[in-house]
């Protein structure tokens, strides 16, 4: 919905006084040459407005002393605008704190100058968008998961799947049920390049090397180990289907390059998994974020005219 801002305008009242009296107060019993907009009374206290100046907001009139923020009670006569919501008046700061969008992690109000991250329908401060498991701040374009309101980097998301699958498998064995279906792991081009380069050097790395490769690729040690196991199986199958060619009179065996693995497309049915995050700022540099429609009225201060 469009977000409106109402002007607080200072205008001149149409009430007249007797003679040439220039006082700031007008006798309500004095004759009137025309109907005054203040005759309807103050929108706050309901009393007639006989002051020289009055404030007009969205077609209604206030005593200058009555036009105040309903939260901080600060007078708004020197403000250029205010917010009206459900008949209550707010200054800009209190309206933003009350109805503005808040960070999903720290719950502080997001201002127009904050850089933010968006994850589905949630909004975060840039510094607040971090993995709940390792507290690492996530980068632009990095894959993440949003599970039960928690942000997880890809490594800890996959670790959680491995743990959950193992627990599910154990329970299914006890109950005689079939094992749960595992979620397919996807790899980026950079990760594949590192994995294949290390496979050429050593197709069966030890635990220390697996941990080192996992740190280079951002994958867990278990995922890295499974990749090498699958790669060795494919390599062995490839060699079985295509026997080694030997040159006559030579004991040198031709080297068979490991087959290039096709990168799987992201599984759109993986629970809670998102493929991208966003890095942007608000497009409203002068207004607080809001969660529902409200109007901000421009203030008008009216001067009581004398005749």
XYZ file of C-alpha atoms in Angstrom:
307
model
C 0.000 0.000 0.000
C 1.081 3.526 -0.623
C 2.448 5.270 2.396
C 1.094 8.828 2.812
C 2.582 11.772 4.670
C 0.306 14.521 5.993
C 1.411 18.160 6.214
C 1.206 20.222 9.386
C 0.209 23.662 8.121
C 0.124 26.977 9.962
C -2.847 29.004 8.730
C -4.740 32.155 9.759
C -8.031 31.774 11.580
C -11.107 33.544 10.186
C -12.267 34.729 13.630
C -12.321 38.496 14.131
C -12.003 40.584 17.288
C -13.597 43.837 18.440
C -11.800 47.020 17.514
C -8.078 47.044 16.871
C -7.181 44.682 19.692
C -4.009 42.834 18.640
C -3.865 40.453 21.582
C -3.049 36.801 21.101
C -6.457 35.735 22.472
C -9.824 36.244 20.835
C -13.047 36.692 22.770
C -15.334 33.856 21.650
C -18.358 36.135 22.187
C -17.083 38.737 19.725
C -18.995 39.080 16.451
C -17.811 36.975 13.522
C -17.793 38.181 9.974
C -17.499 34.655 8.566
C -17.501 31.091 9.772
C -14.196 29.925 11.256
C -12.624 26.510 10.658
C -11.890 26.444 14.381
C -15.578 26.416 15.326
C -15.592 22.621 15.103
C -13.250 22.593 18.099
C -9.869 21.048 18.748
C -9.566 17.468 17.477
C -7.777 16.543 20.701
C -9.522 18.316 23.602
C -12.762 19.264 21.830
C -12.650 22.851 23.098
C -13.101 25.852 20.779
C -9.888 27.276 19.369
C -9.636 30.988 20.207
C -5.849 31.274 19.953
C -4.297 33.382 17.230
C -2.634 30.278 15.758
C -3.989 26.787 15.235
C -2.662 23.647 13.545
C -4.432 21.883 10.707
C -3.748 18.257 9.877
C -5.716 16.345 7.263
C -8.619 18.793 7.449
C -8.832 18.815 11.273
C -7.782 21.550 13.702
C -5.746 21.415 16.922
C -4.602 23.833 19.557
C -0.857 24.156 19.107
C -0.388 22.830 22.629
C -2.709 19.872 21.948
C -0.950 18.591 18.841
C 1.522 16.200 20.467
C 2.949 12.765 19.799
C 0.878 10.175 21.650
C 4.033 8.343 22.783
C 6.714 10.905 23.636
C 4.174 13.763 24.132
C 6.520 16.205 22.404
C 4.705 19.155 20.744
C 4.596 19.011 16.964
C 3.953 22.685 16.203
C 7.513 23.123 14.898
C 7.462 19.877 12.910
C 6.633 19.828 9.220
C 4.754 16.531 9.323
C 3.321 13.870 11.583
C 1.699 10.433 11.345
C -1.968 9.664 11.918
C -2.980 6.088 12.658
C -6.296 4.962 14.167
C -6.956 8.515 15.317
C -3.633 8.812 17.155
C -0.846 11.240 16.298
C 2.810 10.125 16.107
C 6.059 11.934 15.486
C 8.274 10.412 12.799
C 10.695 8.744 15.237
C 8.042 7.056 17.396
C 6.022 5.924 14.407
C 9.114 4.277 12.950
C 9.924 2.570 16.262
C 6.321 1.380 16.684
C 5.351 0.289 13.185
C 8.619 0.176 11.224
C 10.189 -3.067 9.966
C 12.555 -4.758 12.419
C 15.597 -6.969 11.984
C 14.634 -10.637 12.318
C 17.666 -11.296 14.559
C 18.228 -8.282 16.837
C 14.630 -6.955 16.602
C 15.890 -3.373 16.263
C 14.115 -1.050 13.848
C 15.631 -0.844 10.369
C 16.342 2.704 9.285
C 16.460 4.058 5.751
C 20.282 4.242 5.873
C 20.820 0.580 6.874
C 22.229 -1.989 4.446
C 20.137 -5.123 4.673
C 19.896 -8.767 3.690
C 16.631 -10.391 2.649
C 15.873 -14.070 3.251
C 12.420 -14.952 1.948
C 10.040 -12.746 3.966
C 12.649 -11.856 6.610
C 14.903 -8.806 6.684
C 18.238 -8.558 8.527
C 20.884 -5.969 9.254
C 23.980 -6.701 7.200
C 25.981 -7.645 10.312
C 23.111 -9.717 11.733
C 22.829 -12.036 8.741
C 25.088 -14.818 10.012
C 24.946 -18.580 10.434
C 23.307 -19.511 13.748
C 25.680 -22.469 14.125
C 29.114 -20.935 13.469
C 28.226 -17.197 13.752
C 29.977 -16.524 10.436
C 28.577 -13.588 8.471
C 27.283 -14.765 5.095
C 28.464 -13.211 1.853
C 26.654 -12.131 -1.285
C 25.769 -15.085 -3.516
C 26.537 -17.656 -0.817
C 24.062 -20.499 -0.433
C 22.227 -20.789 2.858
C 19.227 -22.456 4.455
C 16.411 -20.978 6.527
C 15.088 -23.642 8.889
C 12.658 -22.931 11.728
C 13.612 -19.262 11.635
C 17.347 -20.010 11.877
C 19.891 -19.106 9.213
C 22.409 -21.858 8.412
C 25.385 -21.762 6.072
C 25.580 -24.599 3.556
C 28.188 -26.537 5.545
C 26.135 -26.699 8.730
C 22.939 -27.268 6.779
C 24.474 -30.364 5.160
C 25.967 -31.493 8.475
C 22.494 -31.329 9.966
C 21.110 -33.421 7.118
C 23.842 -36.035 7.603
C 23.139 -36.241 11.334
C 19.414 -36.357 10.792
C 19.711 -39.049 8.136
C 21.943 -41.184 10.360
C 19.489 -40.921 13.262
C 16.592 -41.689 10.957
C 18.413 -44.699 9.505
C 19.088 -46.124 12.977
C 15.474 -45.679 13.983
C 14.198 -47.237 10.772
C 16.449 -50.278 11.258
C 14.962 -50.827 14.708
C 11.428 -50.477 13.403
C 12.070 -52.361 10.175
C 11.089 -49.362 8.051
C 12.793 -48.195 4.873
C 15.516 -45.564 5.140
C 14.681 -41.930 4.494
C 15.685 -40.448 1.169
C 18.919 -38.438 1.292
C 19.067 -34.924 -0.072
C 21.358 -34.539 -3.105
C 24.433 -32.397 -2.545
C 25.282 -29.782 -5.167
C 28.737 -28.375 -5.950
C 29.883 -25.111 -7.461
C 32.368 -24.945 -10.318
C 35.101 -23.747 -7.948
C 34.472 -26.635 -5.561
C 34.556 -29.165 -8.405
C 37.850 -27.749 -9.675
C 39.487 -28.133 -6.245
C 38.076 -31.627 -5.703
C 39.146 -32.936 -9.113
C 42.620 -31.401 -8.836
C 43.165 -33.144 -5.498
C 41.741 -36.404 -6.866
C 44.393 -36.435 -9.601
C 47.091 -35.981 -6.944
C 45.677 -38.528 -4.502
C 42.496 -40.496 -5.137
C 42.351 -41.817 -1.563
C 43.356 -39.006 0.831
C 43.620 -39.581 4.551
C 41.542 -37.848 7.193
C 43.893 -34.885 7.520
C 43.860 -34.270 3.763
C 40.072 -34.611 3.665
C 39.769 -31.937 6.337
C 42.173 -29.678 4.436
C 40.231 -30.119 1.185
C 36.985 -29.500 3.039
C 38.341 -26.198 4.343
C 39.378 -25.183 0.828
C 35.961 -25.947 -0.657
C 33.760 -24.968 2.285
C 32.368 -28.511 2.474
C 32.183 -30.755 5.495
C 34.707 -33.551 5.929
C 31.973 -36.159 5.503
C 30.692 -34.662 2.246
C 34.267 -34.498 0.925
C 34.895 -38.120 1.904
C 31.710 -39.296 0.173
C 32.685 -37.392 -2.985
C 36.071 -39.149 -3.122
C 34.425 -42.532 -2.531
C 31.970 -41.955 -5.370
C 34.749 -40.649 -7.610
C 36.922 -43.728 -7.001
C 33.960 -45.974 -7.800
C 33.283 -44.136 -11.058
C 36.957 -44.169 -11.955
C 37.164 -47.919 -11.328
C 34.057 -48.516 -13.420
C 35.511 -46.393 -16.203
C 38.751 -48.407 -16.181
C 36.815 -51.682 -16.211
C 34.771 -50.663 -19.232
C 37.861 -49.314 -21.020
C 40.927 -51.539 -20.340
C 44.368 -49.994 -20.106
C 46.124 -49.693 -23.423
C 49.757 -50.812 -23.334
C 52.423 -49.993 -25.863
C 54.246 -53.013 -27.239
C 57.533 -53.632 -25.489
C 56.736 -51.108 -22.845
C 55.473 -51.465 -19.318
C 54.045 -47.957 -19.249
C 50.291 -47.869 -18.790
C 48.408 -45.026 -20.407
C 46.883 -42.673 -17.895
C 43.115 -42.524 -17.957
C 41.845 -39.130 -16.893
C 39.064 -39.228 -14.324
C 35.672 -38.563 -15.875
C 34.385 -35.042 -15.483
C 31.365 -35.005 -13.212
C 28.303 -33.098 -14.275
C 27.206 -30.513 -11.755
C 23.767 -31.332 -10.409
C 21.151 -28.653 -10.529
C 19.985 -27.400 -7.110
C 17.272 -29.582 -5.669
C 14.299 -27.239 -5.379
C 12.588 -29.717 -3.050
C 15.328 -29.659 -0.427
C 13.665 -28.517 2.815
C 14.368 -24.903 3.646
C 17.166 -24.517 1.135
C 17.664 -21.266 -0.735
C 20.139 -20.755 -3.543
C 20.808 -17.030 -3.216
C 20.799 -14.163 -0.784
C 20.335 -10.507 -1.607
C 22.369 -7.421 -0.795
C 20.570 -4.131 -1.166
C 19.306 -1.043 0.627
C 15.952 0.546 1.113
C 14.548 2.713 -1.635
C 12.990 5.149 0.847
C 15.924 7.265 2.069
C 13.785 9.681 4.076
C 11.052 7.474 5.501
C 11.023 4.662 8.077
C 10.024 1.176 7.019
C 6.477 0.182 7.852
C 4.463 -2.995 8.112
C 1.026 -1.668 7.234
C -0.655 1.398 5.816
C -0.617 4.673 7.711
C -0.774 8.300 6.710
C 1.693 11.022 7.568
C -0.002 14.424 7.496
C 1.709 17.733 6.836
C 1.176 20.216 9.644
C -0.493 23.581 9.086
C -0.354 26.334 11.695
C -3.070 28.944 11.268
C -2.834 32.558 12.404
C -6.000 34.081 13.831
C -6.733 37.025 11.558
C -7.677 40.441 13.023
C -9.931 42.976 11.370
